[in-house]
């Protein structure tokens, strides 16, 4: 007992603590005179400090509790029940501050040991259960790592509502349940009693605004799917929001289970817009179709169709109006309306973008290579005027002086293809492209095929012009490599994400055909990867792996060719976001004895976990960057390519979650300091991918530093990354940095070409387009956009062999990620409906009490409006009700029947 009292004295405040100071040795008089009371405390450790501290009221409470404890020790069993009831009443009625232990618990704590011994001696019965109930509460004060007394005695004294003991007790109990569950799982013991106890805590948590605690304990016990029956109209939204915000922090399969549970919650409360967003994240086409069919209101179905169309998931319905929304058919119209509203319909020339008069001219420079300059102008012109259908370069009346002929060879191809980007999403452009399809020059004909693919990227129209024109034998079976490659690439772009089975018979045979060049086979694999992105299609993966095996066994030197990487990339794109589904493919790749198998394995692994924030995969990618490979010998050349894929993998995995992205940026700094050349030249590209269309000062300032690197490969990557980071934002600071780079590299044709491309990207769509693969309030990762961005970055790892040589047309893979960053409000007939909205910086309100503001620093604007990365919009008043859960993209508004008019 004395020892127990010593322990309790430590809990007391202030003066009482002096009681536990060690006795001074003889001669140690330094503090002797400070506190005479202290010496008194030493003499009577048990009594004096407490007597001094306790008020009359507290002393009375202590005496009463001690008397009740004594009663429990007496042989008369009739006294037990009233004594236990009195102790319970004292504990329940005590009030305490947040920082202090309730008085009854404090005074009972010294008797805890004797009470537990009493419990063991008592016979089974009602009194013993009541005693266990009290001991469970007292066990809170004995918070020892290995002693889970609260839980132990609670299981011995089951009660329907443990919440009657208060919030702190329930939280403590939940903590112990989690610890015990983990311990039992390791020993493979039964956990049903813990599950039952947990289910009795959930109503208490939900009733007392502790939704997060309820979700946490269910997740810890791996029974999150049992949550929905406990929810009601008041709690489901907060719970759903918390569950969704947790997903990036969970490991498989918990992340999928949590999304499925949240989906069922939203379906139960008929919040179909939120439900279909989660079905899209799960990449479950059957679930998406189910949600779409569940909408009885035809207007709501159109809104859901817009959400599905944004992810470029191909669905067919008998309803023509819904199909029109699902196929993005009117996207071009809406984009033109935005341009008209913002007064930016007038075409811009490349010179309007370069502003050469502001560059510090240093004498004659790159103008000597006019072909490269013209090629850059073709790209910049198409990027800046993308989707507007007008320009001052390509679409001119005078045919004899056509811009196409001012380019050389493959330059003609890219120049012709740029017409597709000028008319993006607008089938009216097919008439303009048509005249180039019958030209003798193979590069112009190839460019026209590619233009058709670019124009149809992201939309579907009846009849299907891309399939009709590009699947023709004169293109798909052409003897000319450029024509064949561009036709295959065009199909990949036009049907990206559609998963249409008919393309298997057209393109699968090309992959395995060893009589043709690897370039054509690789492009067929890449296009199938784009069309079936994130589907883990077994036929395609088998065909690509079979081709890799055959070529590796036959010691085919072409596998080391620069185009070989696109075979591996095509395979990787099939598994974007599939996580564990890629495991079989990864094991199969290990059986191929060729460096390309390792490269492909890293790419597949990175794509499988794209946007998940999975820490273990992130660490494995970092580990790959740690290896040092000597590539000085000819036969080992290119064997370190997997390291550059690992760097891109870091960005792919981390970009799903803000904290992970922040950490990745720090890691990239270390890699730039200590990494080999192949890693250093990929880091800027990875930074660009991590912050696409999101110009943060710290990111582009770092890239600006890298753009002056001694290693020209690093500089070229950094220049492109600057364009990618600022894509479609018109960021003035970035524009100034790029102008400075143009004068810095005025003698280096390749670097200057890349500066021009970056300038074009910065002003993409005159500042109305975005390349960021996330949408729906940055919660959904577009697989198609990720695939296109990754393809361009993989080609830029070796920029001198692709983009800066004759394969610059690979830059057009960016169109899969290009999308207007607008908010357009429509009425029920899908006609534009201008309303006032507040646009501001998005605020994370997960777990906050009440109804906090979801945006900060807003401005009121009239729709249509542009939304930058990290911005959110909300309606100014309640006159209309939005059918979408987020104001982003195309949003249908319904008149609010309860609207009383403005005050």
PDB file of N, CA and C in Angstrom, residues 70 154 176 254 344 424-425 443 449 464 515 535-536 572 705 730 828 839 841 858 882:
ATOM      1  N   UNK A  70     -13.190  -0.264   1.713  1.00  0.00           N
ATOM      2  CA  UNK A  70     -13.106  -1.135   2.888  1.00  0.00           C
ATOM      3  C   UNK A  70     -14.321  -2.061   2.965  1.00  0.00           C
ATOM      4  N   UNK A 154     -13.158  -5.076 -19.318  1.00  0.00           N
ATOM      5  CA  UNK A 154     -14.358  -4.784 -20.107  1.00  0.00           C
ATOM      6  C   UNK A 154     -14.871  -6.070 -20.763  1.00  0.00           C
ATOM      7  N   UNK A 176      -6.616   0.314 -26.724  1.00  0.00           N
ATOM      8  CA  UNK A 176      -6.210  -1.008 -26.244  1.00  0.00           C
ATOM      9  C   UNK A 176      -6.730  -2.124 -27.155  1.00  0.00           C
ATOM     10  N   UNK A 254      -6.454  -2.398 -48.114  1.00  0.00           N
ATOM     11  CA  UNK A 254      -7.310  -1.494 -47.328  1.00  0.00           C
ATOM     12  C   UNK A 254      -7.803  -0.304 -48.140  1.00  0.00           C
ATOM     13  N   UNK A 344     -10.366  35.726 -76.335  1.00  0.00           N
ATOM     14  CA  UNK A 344      -9.038  35.261 -76.782  1.00  0.00           C
ATOM     15  C   UNK A 344      -9.156  34.457 -78.072  1.00  0.00           C
ATOM     16  N   UNK A 424      -8.344  20.537 -82.332  1.00  0.00           N
ATOM     17  CA  UNK A 424      -8.578  19.501 -81.327  1.00  0.00           C
ATOM     18  C   UNK A 424     -10.036  19.472 -80.891  1.00  0.00           C
ATOM     19  N   UNK A 425     -10.605  18.258 -80.817  1.00  0.00           N
ATOM     20  CA  UNK A 425     -11.993  17.966 -80.417  1.00  0.00           C
ATOM     21  C   UNK A 425     -13.028  18.460 -81.445  1.00  0.00           C
ATOM     22  N   UNK A 443       5.935  11.997 -95.817  1.00  0.00           N
ATOM     23  CA  UNK A 443       5.911  12.655 -94.505  1.00  0.00           C
ATOM     24  C   UNK A 443       4.646  13.478 -94.295  1.00  0.00           C
ATOM     25  N   UNK A 449      -2.231  11.535 -91.137  1.00  0.00           N
ATOM     26  CA  UNK A 449      -2.768  10.397 -90.363  1.00  0.00           C
ATOM     27  C   UNK A 449      -2.682  10.693 -88.862  1.00  0.00           C
ATOM     28  N   UNK A 464     -17.245   6.865 -87.028  1.00  0.00           N
ATOM     29  CA  UNK A 464     -15.933   7.039 -86.417  1.00  0.00           C
ATOM     30  C   UNK A 464     -14.869   7.271 -87.485  1.00  0.00           C
ATOM     31  N   UNK A 515       9.472  -9.581 -88.991  1.00  0.00           N
ATOM     32  CA  UNK A 515       9.994  -9.172 -90.300  1.00  0.00           C
ATOM     33  C   UNK A 515      10.020  -7.659 -90.464  1.00  0.00           C
ATOM     34  N   UNK A 535      -5.979  -1.619 -67.916  1.00  0.00           N
ATOM     35  CA  UNK A 535      -6.952  -2.719 -68.023  1.00  0.00           C
ATOM     36  C   UNK A 535      -6.332  -4.060 -67.678  1.00  0.00           C
ATOM     37  N   UNK A 536      -5.007  -4.138 -67.555  1.00  0.00           N
ATOM     38  CA  UNK A 536      -4.223  -5.369 -67.385  1.00  0.00           C
ATOM     39  C   UNK A 536      -4.689  -6.467 -68.347  1.00  0.00           C
ATOM     40  N   UNK A 572       3.876  -1.621 -69.689  1.00  0.00           N
ATOM     41  CA  UNK A 572       3.675  -0.945 -68.395  1.00  0.00           C
ATOM     42  C   UNK A 572       2.342  -0.193 -68.359  1.00  0.00           C
ATOM     43  N   UNK A 705      17.691  26.728 -62.279  1.00  0.00           N
ATOM     44  CA  UNK A 705      19.099  26.509 -61.948  1.00  0.00           C
ATOM     45  C   UNK A 705      19.661  25.340 -62.765  1.00  0.00           C
ATOM     46  N   UNK A 730       0.311  30.607 -68.457  1.00  0.00           N
ATOM     47  CA  UNK A 730       0.772  31.964 -68.823  1.00  0.00           C
ATOM     48  C   UNK A 730       1.578  32.613 -67.700  1.00  0.00           C
ATOM     49  N   UNK A 828     -30.637  22.883 -67.566  1.00  0.00           N
ATOM     50  CA  UNK A 828     -31.083  21.490 -67.749  1.00  0.00           C
ATOM     51  C   UNK A 828     -31.127  21.078 -69.213  1.00  0.00           C
ATOM     52  N   UNK A 839     -14.382  31.948 -56.578  1.00  0.00           N
ATOM     53  CA  UNK A 839     -13.219  31.110 -56.899  1.00  0.00           C
ATOM     54  C   UNK A 839     -12.106  31.464 -55.924  1.00  0.00           C
ATOM     55  N   UNK A 841      -8.705  29.628 -53.157  1.00  0.00           N
ATOM     56  CA  UNK A 841      -7.795  28.519 -52.867  1.00  0.00           C
ATOM     57  C   UNK A 841      -8.523  27.458 -52.050  1.00  0.00           C
ATOM     58  N   UNK A 858     -11.221  34.230 -51.757  1.00  0.00           N
ATOM     59  CA  UNK A 858     -11.921  34.089 -53.035  1.00  0.00           C
ATOM     60  C   UNK A 858     -12.233  35.413 -53.707  1.00  0.00           C
ATOM     61  N   UNK A 882     -26.256  22.589 -57.612  1.00  0.00           N
ATOM     62  CA  UNK A 882     -25.340  21.909 -58.534  1.00  0.00           C
ATOM     63  C   UNK A 882     -25.586  20.400 -58.485  1.00  0.00           C
TER      64      UNK A 882
END
